[in-house]
Short mmCIF file of C-alpha atoms in Angstrom, two decimals:
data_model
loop_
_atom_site.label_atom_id
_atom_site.label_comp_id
_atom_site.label_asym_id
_atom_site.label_seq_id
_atom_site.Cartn_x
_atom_site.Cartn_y
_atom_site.Cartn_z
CA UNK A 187 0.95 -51.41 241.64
CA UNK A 188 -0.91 -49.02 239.09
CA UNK A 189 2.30 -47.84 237.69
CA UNK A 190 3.74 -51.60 237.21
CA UNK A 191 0.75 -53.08 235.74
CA UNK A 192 0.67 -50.42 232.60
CA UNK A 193 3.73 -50.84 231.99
CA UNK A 194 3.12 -54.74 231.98
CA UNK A 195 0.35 -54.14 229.68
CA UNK A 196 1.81 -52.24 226.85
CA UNK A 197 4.51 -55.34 226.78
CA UNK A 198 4.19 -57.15 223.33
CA UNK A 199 3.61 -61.02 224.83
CA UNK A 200 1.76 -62.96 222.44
CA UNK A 201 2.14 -66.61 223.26
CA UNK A 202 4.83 -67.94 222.30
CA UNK A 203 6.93 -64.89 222.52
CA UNK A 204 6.48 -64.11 225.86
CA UNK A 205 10.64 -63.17 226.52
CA UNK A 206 10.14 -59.02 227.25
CA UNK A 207 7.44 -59.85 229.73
CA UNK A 208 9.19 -62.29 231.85
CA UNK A 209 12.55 -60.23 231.34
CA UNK A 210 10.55 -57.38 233.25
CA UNK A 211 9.15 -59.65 235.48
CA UNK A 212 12.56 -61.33 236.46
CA UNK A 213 13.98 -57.62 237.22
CA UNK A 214 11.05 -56.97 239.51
CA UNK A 215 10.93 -60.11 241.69
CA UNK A 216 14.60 -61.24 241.68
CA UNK A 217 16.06 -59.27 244.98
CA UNK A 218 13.21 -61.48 246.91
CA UNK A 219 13.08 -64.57 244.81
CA UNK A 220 15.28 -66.91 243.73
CA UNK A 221 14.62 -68.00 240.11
CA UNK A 222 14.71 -69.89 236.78
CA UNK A 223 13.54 -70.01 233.47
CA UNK A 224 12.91 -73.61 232.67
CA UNK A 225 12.98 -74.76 228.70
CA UNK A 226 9.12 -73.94 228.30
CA UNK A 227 10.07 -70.43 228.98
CA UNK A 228 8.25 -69.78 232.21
CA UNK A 229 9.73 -67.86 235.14
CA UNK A 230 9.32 -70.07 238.47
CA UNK A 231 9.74 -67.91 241.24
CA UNK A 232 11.47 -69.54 244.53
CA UNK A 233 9.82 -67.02 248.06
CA UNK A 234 11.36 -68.57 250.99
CA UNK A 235 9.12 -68.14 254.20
CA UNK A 236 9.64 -68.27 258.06
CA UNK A 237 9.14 -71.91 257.58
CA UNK A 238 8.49 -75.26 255.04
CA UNK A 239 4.91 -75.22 255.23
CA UNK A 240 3.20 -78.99 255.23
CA UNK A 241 2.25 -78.51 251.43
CA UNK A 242 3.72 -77.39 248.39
CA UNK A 243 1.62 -74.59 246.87
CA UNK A 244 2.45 -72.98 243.07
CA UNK A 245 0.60 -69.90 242.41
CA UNK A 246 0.33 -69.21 238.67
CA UNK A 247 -0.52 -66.34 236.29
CA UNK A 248 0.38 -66.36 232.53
CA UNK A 249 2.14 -63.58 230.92
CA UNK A 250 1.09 -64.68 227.01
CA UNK A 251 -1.49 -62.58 225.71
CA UNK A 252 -4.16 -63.07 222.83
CA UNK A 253 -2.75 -61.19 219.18
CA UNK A 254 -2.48 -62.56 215.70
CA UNK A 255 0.47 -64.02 213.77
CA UNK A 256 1.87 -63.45 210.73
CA UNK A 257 0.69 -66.00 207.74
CA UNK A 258 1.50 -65.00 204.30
CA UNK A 259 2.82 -61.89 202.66
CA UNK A 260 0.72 -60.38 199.69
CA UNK A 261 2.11 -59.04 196.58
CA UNK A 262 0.67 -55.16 197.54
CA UNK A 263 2.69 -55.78 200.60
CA UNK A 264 -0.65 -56.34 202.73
CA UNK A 265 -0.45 -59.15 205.39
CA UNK A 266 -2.99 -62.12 205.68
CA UNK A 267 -2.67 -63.42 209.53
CA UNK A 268 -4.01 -65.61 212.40
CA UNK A 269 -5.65 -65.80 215.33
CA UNK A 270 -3.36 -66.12 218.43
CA UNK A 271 -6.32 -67.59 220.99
CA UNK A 272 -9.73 -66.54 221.00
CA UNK A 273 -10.44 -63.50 219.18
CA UNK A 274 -13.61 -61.89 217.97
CA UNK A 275 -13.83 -60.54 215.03
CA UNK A 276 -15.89 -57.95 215.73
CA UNK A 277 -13.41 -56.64 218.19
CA UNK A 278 -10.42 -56.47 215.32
CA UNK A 279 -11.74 -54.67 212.12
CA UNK A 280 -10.08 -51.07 212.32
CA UNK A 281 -7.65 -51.67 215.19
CA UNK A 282 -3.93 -51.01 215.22
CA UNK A 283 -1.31 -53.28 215.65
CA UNK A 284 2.13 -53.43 216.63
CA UNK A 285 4.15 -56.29 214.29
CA UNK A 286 7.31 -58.05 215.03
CA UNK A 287 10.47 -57.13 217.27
CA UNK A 288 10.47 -54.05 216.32
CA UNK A 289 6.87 -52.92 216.82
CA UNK A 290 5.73 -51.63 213.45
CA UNK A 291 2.66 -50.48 213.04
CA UNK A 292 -0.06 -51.23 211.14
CA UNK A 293 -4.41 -51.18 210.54
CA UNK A 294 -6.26 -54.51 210.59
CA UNK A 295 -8.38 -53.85 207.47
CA UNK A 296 -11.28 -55.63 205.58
CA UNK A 297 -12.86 -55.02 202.26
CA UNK A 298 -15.40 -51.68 202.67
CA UNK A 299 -18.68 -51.92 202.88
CA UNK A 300 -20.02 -50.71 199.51
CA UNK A 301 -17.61 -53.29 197.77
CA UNK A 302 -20.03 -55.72 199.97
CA UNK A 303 -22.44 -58.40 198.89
CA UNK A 304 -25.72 -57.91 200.92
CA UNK A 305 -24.77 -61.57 202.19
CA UNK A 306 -21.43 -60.07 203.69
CA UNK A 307 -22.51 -56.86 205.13
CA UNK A 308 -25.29 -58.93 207.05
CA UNK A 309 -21.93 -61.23 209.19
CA UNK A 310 -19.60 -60.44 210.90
CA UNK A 311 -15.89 -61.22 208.94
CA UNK A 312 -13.93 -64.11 209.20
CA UNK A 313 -10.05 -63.77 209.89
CA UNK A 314 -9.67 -65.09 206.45
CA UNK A 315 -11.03 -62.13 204.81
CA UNK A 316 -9.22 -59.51 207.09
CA UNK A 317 -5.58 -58.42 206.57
CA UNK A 318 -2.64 -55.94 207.85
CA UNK A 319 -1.70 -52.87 206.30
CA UNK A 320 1.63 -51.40 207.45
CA UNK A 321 2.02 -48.80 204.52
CA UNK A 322 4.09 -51.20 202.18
CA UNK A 323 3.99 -50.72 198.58
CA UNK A 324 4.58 -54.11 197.67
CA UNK A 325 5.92 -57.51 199.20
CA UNK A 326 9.43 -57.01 198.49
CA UNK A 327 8.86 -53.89 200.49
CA UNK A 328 6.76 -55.50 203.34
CA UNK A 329 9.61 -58.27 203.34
CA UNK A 330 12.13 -56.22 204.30
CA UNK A 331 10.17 -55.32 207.44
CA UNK A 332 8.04 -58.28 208.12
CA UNK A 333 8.66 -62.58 208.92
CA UNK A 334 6.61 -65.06 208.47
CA UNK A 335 5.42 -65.82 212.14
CA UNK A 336 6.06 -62.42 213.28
CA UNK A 337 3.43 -61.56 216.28
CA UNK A 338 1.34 -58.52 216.04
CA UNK A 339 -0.06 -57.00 219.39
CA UNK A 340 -2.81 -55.11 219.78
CA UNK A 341 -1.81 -51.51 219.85
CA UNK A 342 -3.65 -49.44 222.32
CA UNK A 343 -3.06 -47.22 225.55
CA UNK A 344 -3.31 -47.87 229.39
CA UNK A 345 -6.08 -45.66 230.44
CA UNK A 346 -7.19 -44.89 234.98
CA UNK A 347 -11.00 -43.59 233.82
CA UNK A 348 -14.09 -43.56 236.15
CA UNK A 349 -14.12 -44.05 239.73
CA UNK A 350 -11.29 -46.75 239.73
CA UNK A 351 -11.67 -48.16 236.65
CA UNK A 352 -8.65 -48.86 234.10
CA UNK A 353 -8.42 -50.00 230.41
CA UNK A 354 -5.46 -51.56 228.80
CA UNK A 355 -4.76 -54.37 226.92
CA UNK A 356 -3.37 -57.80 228.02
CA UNK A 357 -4.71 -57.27 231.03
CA UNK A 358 -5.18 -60.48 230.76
CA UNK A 359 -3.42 -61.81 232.75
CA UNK A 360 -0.92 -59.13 233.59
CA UNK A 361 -3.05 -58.25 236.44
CA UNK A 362 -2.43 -61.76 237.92
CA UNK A 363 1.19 -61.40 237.33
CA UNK A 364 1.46 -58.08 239.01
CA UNK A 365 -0.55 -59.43 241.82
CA UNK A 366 2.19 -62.43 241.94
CA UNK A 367 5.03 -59.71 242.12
CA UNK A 368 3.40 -57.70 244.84
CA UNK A 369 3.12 -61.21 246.60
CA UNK A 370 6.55 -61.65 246.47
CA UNK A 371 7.61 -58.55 247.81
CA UNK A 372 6.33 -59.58 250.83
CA UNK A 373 7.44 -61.38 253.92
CA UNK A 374 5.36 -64.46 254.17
CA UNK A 375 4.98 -67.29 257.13
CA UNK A 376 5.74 -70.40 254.28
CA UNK A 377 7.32 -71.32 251.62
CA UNK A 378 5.50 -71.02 248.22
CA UNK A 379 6.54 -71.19 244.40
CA UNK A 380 4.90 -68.72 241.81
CA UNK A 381 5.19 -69.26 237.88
CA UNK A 382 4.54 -66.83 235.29
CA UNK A 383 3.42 -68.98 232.20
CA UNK A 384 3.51 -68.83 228.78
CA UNK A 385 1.04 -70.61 225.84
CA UNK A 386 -1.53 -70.35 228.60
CA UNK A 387 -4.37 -68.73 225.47
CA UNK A 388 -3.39 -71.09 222.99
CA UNK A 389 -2.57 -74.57 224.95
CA UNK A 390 -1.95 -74.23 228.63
CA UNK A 391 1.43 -75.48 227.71
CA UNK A 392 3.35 -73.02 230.38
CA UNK A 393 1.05 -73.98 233.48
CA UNK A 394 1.58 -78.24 232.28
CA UNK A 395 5.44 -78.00 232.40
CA UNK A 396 5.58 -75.21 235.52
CA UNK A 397 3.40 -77.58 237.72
CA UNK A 398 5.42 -80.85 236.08
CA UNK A 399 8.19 -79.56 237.84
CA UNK A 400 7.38 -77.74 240.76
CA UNK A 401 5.01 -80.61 241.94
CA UNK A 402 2.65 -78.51 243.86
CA UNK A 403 -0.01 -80.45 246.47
CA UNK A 404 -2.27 -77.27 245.78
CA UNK A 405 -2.03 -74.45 242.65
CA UNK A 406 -3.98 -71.82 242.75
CA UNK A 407 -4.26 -69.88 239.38
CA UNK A 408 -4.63 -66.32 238.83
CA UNK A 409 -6.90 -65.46 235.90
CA UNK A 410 -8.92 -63.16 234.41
CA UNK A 411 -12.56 -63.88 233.69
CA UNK A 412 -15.42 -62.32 231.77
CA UNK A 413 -17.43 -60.11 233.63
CA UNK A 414 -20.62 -59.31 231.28
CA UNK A 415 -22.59 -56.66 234.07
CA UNK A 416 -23.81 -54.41 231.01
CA UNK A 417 -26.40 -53.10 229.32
CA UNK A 418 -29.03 -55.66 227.66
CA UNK A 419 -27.16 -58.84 229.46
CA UNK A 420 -29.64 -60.32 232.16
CA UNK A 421 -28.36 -60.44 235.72
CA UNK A 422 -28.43 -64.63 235.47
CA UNK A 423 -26.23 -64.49 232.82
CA UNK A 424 -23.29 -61.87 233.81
CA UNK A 425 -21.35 -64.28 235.51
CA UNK A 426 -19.31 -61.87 237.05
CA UNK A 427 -19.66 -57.92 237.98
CA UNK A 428 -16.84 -55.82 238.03
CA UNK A 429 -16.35 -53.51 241.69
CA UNK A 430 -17.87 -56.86 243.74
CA UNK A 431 -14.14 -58.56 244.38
CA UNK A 432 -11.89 -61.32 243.00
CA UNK A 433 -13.91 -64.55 241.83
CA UNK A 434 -13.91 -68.33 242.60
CA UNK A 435 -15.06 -70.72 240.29
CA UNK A 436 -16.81 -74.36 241.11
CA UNK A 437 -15.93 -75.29 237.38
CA UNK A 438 -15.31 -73.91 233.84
CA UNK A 439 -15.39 -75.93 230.90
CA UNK A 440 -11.64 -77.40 231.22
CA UNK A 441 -11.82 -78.01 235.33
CA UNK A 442 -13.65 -79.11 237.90
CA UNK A 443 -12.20 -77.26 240.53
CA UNK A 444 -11.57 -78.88 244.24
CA UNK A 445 -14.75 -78.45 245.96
CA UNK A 446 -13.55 -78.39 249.62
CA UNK A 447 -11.15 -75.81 248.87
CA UNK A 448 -13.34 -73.54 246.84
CA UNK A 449 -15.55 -73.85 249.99
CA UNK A 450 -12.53 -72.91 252.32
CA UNK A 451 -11.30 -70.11 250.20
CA UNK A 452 -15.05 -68.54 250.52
CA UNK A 453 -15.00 -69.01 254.11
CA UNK A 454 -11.66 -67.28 254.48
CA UNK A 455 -12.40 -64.37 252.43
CA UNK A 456 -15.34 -63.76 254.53
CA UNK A 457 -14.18 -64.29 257.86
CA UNK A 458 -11.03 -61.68 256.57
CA UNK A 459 -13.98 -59.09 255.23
CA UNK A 460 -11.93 -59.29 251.81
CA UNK A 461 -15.07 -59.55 248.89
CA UNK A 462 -15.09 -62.25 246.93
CA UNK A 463 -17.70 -63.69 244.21
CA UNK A 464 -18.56 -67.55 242.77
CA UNK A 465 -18.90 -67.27 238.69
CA UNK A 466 -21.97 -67.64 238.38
CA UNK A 467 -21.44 -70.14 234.50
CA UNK A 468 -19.58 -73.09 233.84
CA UNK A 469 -17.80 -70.94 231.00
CA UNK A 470 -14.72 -70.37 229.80
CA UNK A 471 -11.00 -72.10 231.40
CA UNK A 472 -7.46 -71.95 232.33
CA UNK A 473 -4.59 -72.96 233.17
CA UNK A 474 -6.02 -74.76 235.92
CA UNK A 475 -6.62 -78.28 233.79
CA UNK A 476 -3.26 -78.24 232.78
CA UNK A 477 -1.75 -77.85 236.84
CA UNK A 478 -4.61 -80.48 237.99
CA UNK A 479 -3.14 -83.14 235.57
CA UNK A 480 0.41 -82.83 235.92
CA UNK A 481 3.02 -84.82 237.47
CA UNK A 482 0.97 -86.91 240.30
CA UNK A 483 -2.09 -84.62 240.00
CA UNK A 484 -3.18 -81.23 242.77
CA UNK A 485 -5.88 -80.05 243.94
CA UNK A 486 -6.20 -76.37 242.00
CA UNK A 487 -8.84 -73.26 243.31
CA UNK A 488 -8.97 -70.74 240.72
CA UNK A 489 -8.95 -67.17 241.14
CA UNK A 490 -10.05 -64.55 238.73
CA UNK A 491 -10.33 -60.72 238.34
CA UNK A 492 -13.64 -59.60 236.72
CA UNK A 493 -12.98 -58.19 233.24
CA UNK A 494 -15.10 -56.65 231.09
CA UNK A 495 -14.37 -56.84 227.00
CA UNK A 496 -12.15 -59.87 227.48
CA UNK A 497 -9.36 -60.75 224.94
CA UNK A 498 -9.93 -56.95 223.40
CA UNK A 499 -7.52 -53.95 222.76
CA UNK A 500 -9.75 -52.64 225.88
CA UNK A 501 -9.92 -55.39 228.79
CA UNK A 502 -11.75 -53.09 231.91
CA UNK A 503 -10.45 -54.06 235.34
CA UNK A 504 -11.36 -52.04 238.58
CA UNK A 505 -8.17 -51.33 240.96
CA UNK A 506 -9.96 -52.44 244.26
CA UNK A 507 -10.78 -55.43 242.88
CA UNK A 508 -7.04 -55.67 241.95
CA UNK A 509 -6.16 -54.90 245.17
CA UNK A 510 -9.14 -57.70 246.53
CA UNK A 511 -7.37 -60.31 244.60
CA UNK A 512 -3.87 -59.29 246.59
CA UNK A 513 -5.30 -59.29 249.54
CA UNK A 514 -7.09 -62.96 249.33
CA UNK A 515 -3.52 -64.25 247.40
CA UNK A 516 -2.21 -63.29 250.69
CA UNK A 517 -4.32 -64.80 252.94
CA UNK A 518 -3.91 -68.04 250.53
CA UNK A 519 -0.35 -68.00 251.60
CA UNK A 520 -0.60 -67.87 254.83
CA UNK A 521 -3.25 -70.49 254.89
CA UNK A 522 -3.03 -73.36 252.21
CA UNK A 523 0.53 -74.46 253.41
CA UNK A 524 -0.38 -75.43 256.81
#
């Protein structure tokens, strides 16, 4: 799976322009899945089982990832931009960027700091005040290269470090997805559907339209979710640890999640010896409010990978837990349909 997910990592997805991700995606999964790309642009996955399990069960993970947008060209050929989903700033001054189709690079920059008021050196920067420089002399220069709404991906490597430990970005929530492909691979005892989403960081549009569709009695949604286990954060408020297994949430700040089958999927994990963790916050959200409301409504259970540095050119992810989250997806599969 290690060699799959970097190379779904360095993928340019931002959300809306998700197409190379679910291209690759589509390659991977189509000799054991029938499937479509319906006009939201997710891939819905088809796995036919031994047998038509009692309910319908859609297991999601979204293949967008968080970047910046193109907003206005100036006239040194620098380029003001958005947001693309939750960013922090902090996390952006410096970096490098890949812009557009064609992946040119370029250095999110911001006034220096002797050019500073004291006022400004004492905040961190807004979006406003940062820009891209890809080397252009001017804006008819830049123009030639650049669109308005052109994405711009953070630029940075796929890195195994530590004792099992990897680095990339966009692991969020390519992790999911390659979890979803591995799943599909496999020879399973029902029937399920998987989607790979798009507009999940910006709208949860891709998980609304997948479930609208598919229906589902129960969705399950793969995720990634901040794990804060470092230095100077106090054990009640890391919500998460990396290393301790895939994590079930009781309810984020978009869902309350189906309380009898957050219970069940607890009690399965440990009767299976797979390790599994609650987060420990109502924080953050997902696709999940967006599945629970379509159509006629499902029960959802959401299912996250512990990340450190969340929505960063660096998300941290540790393979067993990787592996954890397989393993528990599996034993979903073989359970929820009955």
């Amino acid at each position: 799976m290690l060699e799959l997910l970097q190379e779904l990592s360095l993928l340019p997805g931002v959300s809306g322009r998700e197409d190379l991700v679910r291209e690759r995606i589509a390659r991977e999964v189509a000799p054991y899945a029938q499937c479509r790309t319906d006009p939201s642009g997710n891939l819905i996955a088809y796995k036919k089982g031994a047998q038509t399990g009692a309910k319908t069960v859609l297991f999601s993970a979204h293949m967008d990832e968080v970047g910046f947008i193109v907003t206005y060209i100036e006239e040194s050929g620098l380029l003001r931009f958005a947001a693309v989903g939750g960013i922090d700033t902090r996390v952006v001054v410096g970096k490098s960027v890949l812009v557009g189709d064609s992946g040119l690079y370029g250095v999110i920059g911001t006034k220096a700091i002797h050019m500073q008021s004291p006022g400004e050196r004492g905040k961190a920067p807004s979006m406003d005040d940062l820009y891209i420089d890809i080397g252009a002399s001017s804006k008819e220069e830049a123009e030639k290269a650049v669109h308005l709404g052109d994405r711009a991906k953070f630029a940075s490597s796929f890195e195994p470090f530590g004792k099992g430990m990897i680095k990339g970005p966009a692991l969020d929530d390519r992790a999911g997805c390659a979890v979803l492909i591995e799943l599909l691979k496999e020879d399973l005892p029902y029937d399920i559907v998987c989607a790979f989403t798009v507009q999940e960081e910006t709208s949860c549009l891709g998980g609304r339209t997948a479930a609208f569709g598919v229906n589902p009695d129960i969705g399950v949604i793969l995720e990634a979710t901040t794990a804060s286990d470092i230095a100077g954060v106090e054990p009640g408020k890391q919500v998460c640890q990396v290393g301790r297994g895939p994590v079930l949430s009781f309810m984020d700040r978009g869902t309350i999640y189906d309380f009898d089958l957050y219970c069940q999927a607890l009690a399965w994990a440990g009767e299976a010896g797979i390790p599994c963790q609650t987060k420990a916050a109502v924080a953050g959200g997902n696709e999940s409010r967006a599945v629970q409301s379509a159509a006629g409504g499902a029960k959802v259970l959401g299912l996250s990978l512990p990340c450190r540095y969340l929505h960063s050119p660096s998300c941290v992810l540790q393979m067993e837990d990787i592996e954890n989250d397989l393993a528990l997806v599996r034993l979903l599969a073989q359970r929820l349909p009955e």
